[in-house]
Tab-separated table of C-alpha atoms in Angstrom:
chain	number	residue	atom	x	y	z
A	311	GLU	CA	156.152	48.378	91.854
A	312	ASP	CA	152.519	48.672	90.805
A	313	GLY	CA	150.669	51.957	91.001
A	314	SER	CA	152.633	55.088	91.797
A	315	ALA	CA	156.238	54.847	90.650
A	316	PRO	CA	159.199	55.088	93.026
A	317	VAL	CA	160.866	58.515	92.763
A	318	ILE	CA	164.629	59.010	92.944
A	319	ASP	CA	165.054	62.702	93.740
A	320	GLY	CA	168.487	64.337	93.829
A	321	SER	CA	167.257	67.781	94.863
A	322	GLY	CA	169.671	69.211	97.414
A	323	ALA	CA	171.956	66.174	97.370
A	324	GLN	CA	175.600	67.101	97.781
A	325	THR	CA	177.385	64.009	96.426
A	326	TRP	CA	175.007	62.368	93.962
A	327	SER	CA	175.711	63.107	90.299
A	328	LYS	CA	173.470	60.437	88.745
A	329	GLY	CA	170.078	59.125	89.706
A	330	ILE	CA	170.700	55.627	88.320
A	331	GLU	CA	173.722	54.275	86.477
A	332	THR	CA	174.006	50.796	85.009
A	333	THR	CA	177.421	49.402	84.046
A	334	GLY	CA	176.525	45.763	83.393
A	335	SER	CA	174.465	43.975	80.752
A	336	ASN	CA	170.857	42.757	80.514
A	337	VAL	CA	169.556	45.363	82.953
A	338	THR	CA	165.971	46.621	82.621
A	339	LEU	CA	164.670	49.720	84.389
A	340	VAL	CA	160.867	49.968	84.487
A	341	ASN	CA	158.435	52.494	85.994
A	342	LEU	CA	160.904	54.733	87.816
A	343	TYR	CA	160.792	58.520	88.129
A	344	VAL	CA	164.163	60.266	88.289
A	345	THR	CA	164.432	64.000	88.966
A	346	GLY	CA	166.480	66.731	90.644
A	347	PHE	CA	169.912	65.934	89.173
A	348	SER	CA	170.105	69.382	87.662
A	349	ASP	CA	173.621	70.676	88.347
A	350	THR	CA	176.205	70.835	85.540
A	351	ASP	CA	177.089	67.356	84.230
A	352	GLU	CA	174.497	65.627	86.403
A	353	GLU	CA	172.331	62.936	84.821
A	354	GLY	CA	169.007	61.354	85.613
A	355	ILE	CA	169.620	57.892	84.120
A	356	ARG	CA	172.873	56.688	82.555
A	357	ILE	CA	173.786	53.470	80.781
A	358	SER	CA	177.572	53.092	80.816
A	359	GLY	CA	178.890	50.176	78.791
A	360	GLY	CA	177.401	46.726	78.733
A	361	SER	CA	174.852	45.417	76.252
A	362	ASP	CA	171.156	44.646	75.936
A	363	ASN	CA	170.051	47.177	78.556
A	364	GLU	CA	166.598	48.720	78.445
A	365	ILE	CA	164.789	51.686	79.979
A	366	ARG	CA	161.013	51.643	79.651
A	367	TYR	CA	158.000	53.390	81.155
A	368	CYS	CA	160.262	55.726	83.123
A	369	LYS	CA	160.125	59.478	83.622
A	370	ALA	CA	163.277	61.605	83.582
A	371	TYR	CA	162.534	65.243	84.323
A	372	ALA	CA	164.153	68.376	85.771
A	373	ASN	CA	167.669	66.944	85.447
A	374	ASN	CA	170.623	68.358	83.491
A	375	TRP	CA	170.695	65.359	81.120
A	376	GLY	CA	167.577	63.249	81.214
A	377	ILE	CA	168.934	59.931	79.878
A	378	ARG	CA	172.471	59.255	78.572
A	379	VAL	CA	173.734	56.136	76.825
A	380	ASN	CA	177.525	55.919	76.616
A	381	ALA	CA	179.730	53.155	75.148
A	382	SER	CA	176.886	50.656	75.132
A	383	ASP	CA	175.622	48.086	72.640
A	384	SER	CA	172.008	47.206	71.861
A	385	ALA	CA	170.386	49.540	74.397
A	386	ALA	CA	166.739	50.600	74.149
A	387	ILE	CA	164.730	53.524	75.497
A	388	LYS	CA	160.999	52.857	75.149
A	389	ASN	CA	157.718	54.429	76.255
A	390	CYS	CA	159.401	57.012	78.504
A	391	ASP	CA	158.386	60.588	79.308
A	392	ILE	CA	161.497	62.789	79.208
A	393	TYR	CA	160.926	66.469	79.866
A	394	ASN	CA	162.084	69.788	81.311
A	395	ASN	CA	165.725	68.739	81.578
A	396	SER	CA	168.068	71.713	81.368
A	397	THR	CA	170.142	70.543	78.366
A	398	HIS	CA	169.373	67.152	76.739
A	399	GLY	CA	166.393	64.896	76.866
A	400	VAL	CA	168.274	61.866	75.473
A	401	ASP	CA	172.012	61.797	74.653
A	402	ILE	CA	173.619	58.818	72.872
A	403	VAL	CA	177.411	58.715	72.451
A	404	GLN	CA	179.970	56.070	71.367
A	405	SER	CA	177.319	53.355	71.270
A	406	THR	CA	175.910	50.901	68.721
A	407	ASN	CA	172.438	49.584	67.945
A	408	VAL	CA	170.587	51.951	70.279
A	409	THR	CA	166.828	52.150	69.755
A	410	VAL	CA	164.781	55.145	70.908
A	411	VAL	CA	161.111	54.396	70.288
A	412	TRP	CA	157.620	55.408	71.467
A	413	ASN	CA	158.830	58.122	73.834
A	414	LYS	CA	157.419	61.546	74.616
A	415	ILE	CA	160.279	64.068	74.789
A	416	HIS	CA	159.429	67.704	75.406
A	417	GLY	CA	160.396	70.996	76.993
A	418	ASN	CA	164.159	70.418	76.881
A	419	PRO	CA	165.686	73.804	75.941
A	420	LEU	CA	168.520	72.354	73.814
A	421	TYR	CA	168.114	68.835	72.412
A	422	GLY	CA	165.212	66.454	72.462
A	423	ILE	CA	167.459	63.636	71.219
A	424	ARG	CA	171.158	64.128	70.486
A	425	VAL	CA	172.985	61.227	68.889
A	426	GLU	CA	176.655	60.641	68.042
A	427	SER	CA	176.110	56.983	67.162
A	428	SER	CA	174.257	54.972	64.536
A	429	SER	CA	170.860	54.410	66.110
A	430	GLU	CA	167.197	53.968	65.269
A	431	ILE	CA	164.939	56.820	66.352
A	432	SER	CA	161.317	56.048	65.579
A	433	ARG	CA	157.732	56.729	66.614
A	434	ASN	CA	158.614	59.377	69.170
A	435	MET	CA	156.625	62.509	69.956
A	436	LEU	CA	159.003	65.467	70.345
A	437	TYR	CA	157.856	68.987	71.038
A	438	ASP	CA	159.193	72.290	72.363
A	439	ASN	CA	162.846	71.242	72.151
A	440	GLN	CA	165.192	73.712	70.386
A	441	TYR	CA	166.492	70.781	68.296
A	442	GLY	CA	164.013	67.941	68.007
A	443	ILE	CA	166.630	65.426	66.835
A	444	TYR	CA	170.296	66.424	66.511
A	445	VAL	CA	172.739	64.050	64.790
A	446	ASP	CA	176.372	65.012	65.402
A	447	ALA	CA	179.222	63.173	63.640
A	448	VAL	CA	182.516	64.132	65.284
A	449	ASN	CA	186.208	63.160	65.382
A	450	GLY	CA	186.358	61.079	62.211
A	451	SER	CA	183.288	58.990	62.997
A	452	SER	CA	180.832	57.644	60.439
A	453	LEU	CA	177.152	57.643	61.434
A	454	SER	CA	174.152	56.133	59.647
A	455	PRO	CA	171.153	56.630	61.949
A	456	THR	CA	167.604	55.836	60.888
A	457	ILE	CA	165.067	58.530	61.788
A	458	LYS	CA	161.515	57.528	60.899
A	459	ASN	CA	157.869	57.983	61.852
A	460	ASN	CA	158.494	60.695	64.456
A	461	VAL	CA	156.197	63.648	65.137
A	462	ILE	CA	158.224	66.796	65.855
A	463	TYR	CA	156.505	70.100	66.584
A	464	GLU	CA	156.141	73.084	68.855
A	465	VAL	CA	153.329	74.044	71.187
A	466	THR	CA	155.015	77.197	72.529
A	467	SER	CA	155.886	79.726	69.836
A	468	ASP	CA	159.635	79.812	68.972
A	469	ALA	CA	160.419	76.940	71.350
A	470	MET	CA	161.775	74.883	68.435
A	471	SER	CA	164.419	76.001	65.941
A	472	TYR	CA	164.990	72.778	63.969
A	473	GLY	CA	163.000	69.597	63.632
A	474	ILE	CA	165.915	67.407	62.499
A	475	PHE	CA	169.488	68.727	62.303
A	476	THR	CA	172.425	66.654	61.066
A	477	ARG	CA	176.024	67.829	61.190
A	478	SER	CA	179.467	66.406	60.439
A	479	ASN	CA	182.846	67.863	61.362
A	480	ASN	CA	186.496	66.890	61.844
A	481	GLU	CA	186.568	64.594	58.776
A	482	SER	CA	183.443	62.736	59.863
A	483	THR	CA	180.635	61.365	57.708
A	484	VAL	CA	176.928	61.446	58.473
A	485	ASN	CA	174.622	59.452	56.215
A	486	PRO	CA	171.177	59.361	57.840
A	487	THR	CA	168.048	57.699	56.534
A	488	ILE	CA	165.152	60.075	57.228
A	489	TYR	CA	161.580	59.249	56.241
A	490	HIS	CA	157.904	59.406	57.303
A	491	ASN	CA	158.494	62.135	59.887
A	492	THR	CA	155.995	64.918	60.493
A	493	ILE	CA	157.552	68.278	61.387
A	494	ASP	CA	155.356	71.251	62.223
A	495	GLY	CA	156.368	74.754	63.301
A	496	GLY	CA	159.784	75.948	64.370
A	497	LYS	CA	161.453	79.257	63.640
A	498	LEU	CA	164.169	77.911	61.287
A	499	SER	CA	164.370	74.641	59.295
A	500	GLY	CA	162.290	71.494	59.374
A	501	ILE	CA	165.297	69.438	58.246
A	502	ARG	CA	168.803	70.886	57.987
A	503	MET	CA	172.022	69.125	56.985
A	504	GLU	CA	175.454	70.723	57.140
A	505	LYS	CA	179.129	69.798	57.108
A	506	ASP	CA	182.415	71.415	58.021
A	507	GLY	CA	185.615	71.269	55.969
A	508	THR	CA	186.386	67.833	54.552
A	509	SER	CA	183.491	66.139	56.305
A	510	ALA	CA	180.689	64.578	54.279
């Protein structure tokens, strides 16, 4: 639809838990606003399975999770505005070849982008998220995400703790490629890497 975007609003809904969920392949969502899915475990937009799905020029705001990609291959999130969600802006789990590029992600009190899969995260503007980008290798997984050309900063004092945080646990391995990022502000580390036990 040209002009003003359609709005999917879950405010006050009793049975909706997701604004939009795709389970097939080759699905493209463009110019949609999704909001109001703010209860525990509710999600604005979710890609579940399938391949070659894309979300672009959408807004996901005031949800619990803004956008989640789960068990999908070759998904892309592009040119979206993802903000003021109560936990995650973008969450990527058990997926491959996910690209997150040219988005504005801000005001999410936990994670701007949280990733448990090898993905490319590039050319995003992230600000006022406690963790700008959080890479989490769990349960014996091996992750090699590429994180490049992002601008990560805070506007509100102490809104950000870490620009980029990578972590491995439970015998997992995280081996990120991180370059050409600009990180400004934050009350703790610009880039922090840590492991638990026999992880690497």
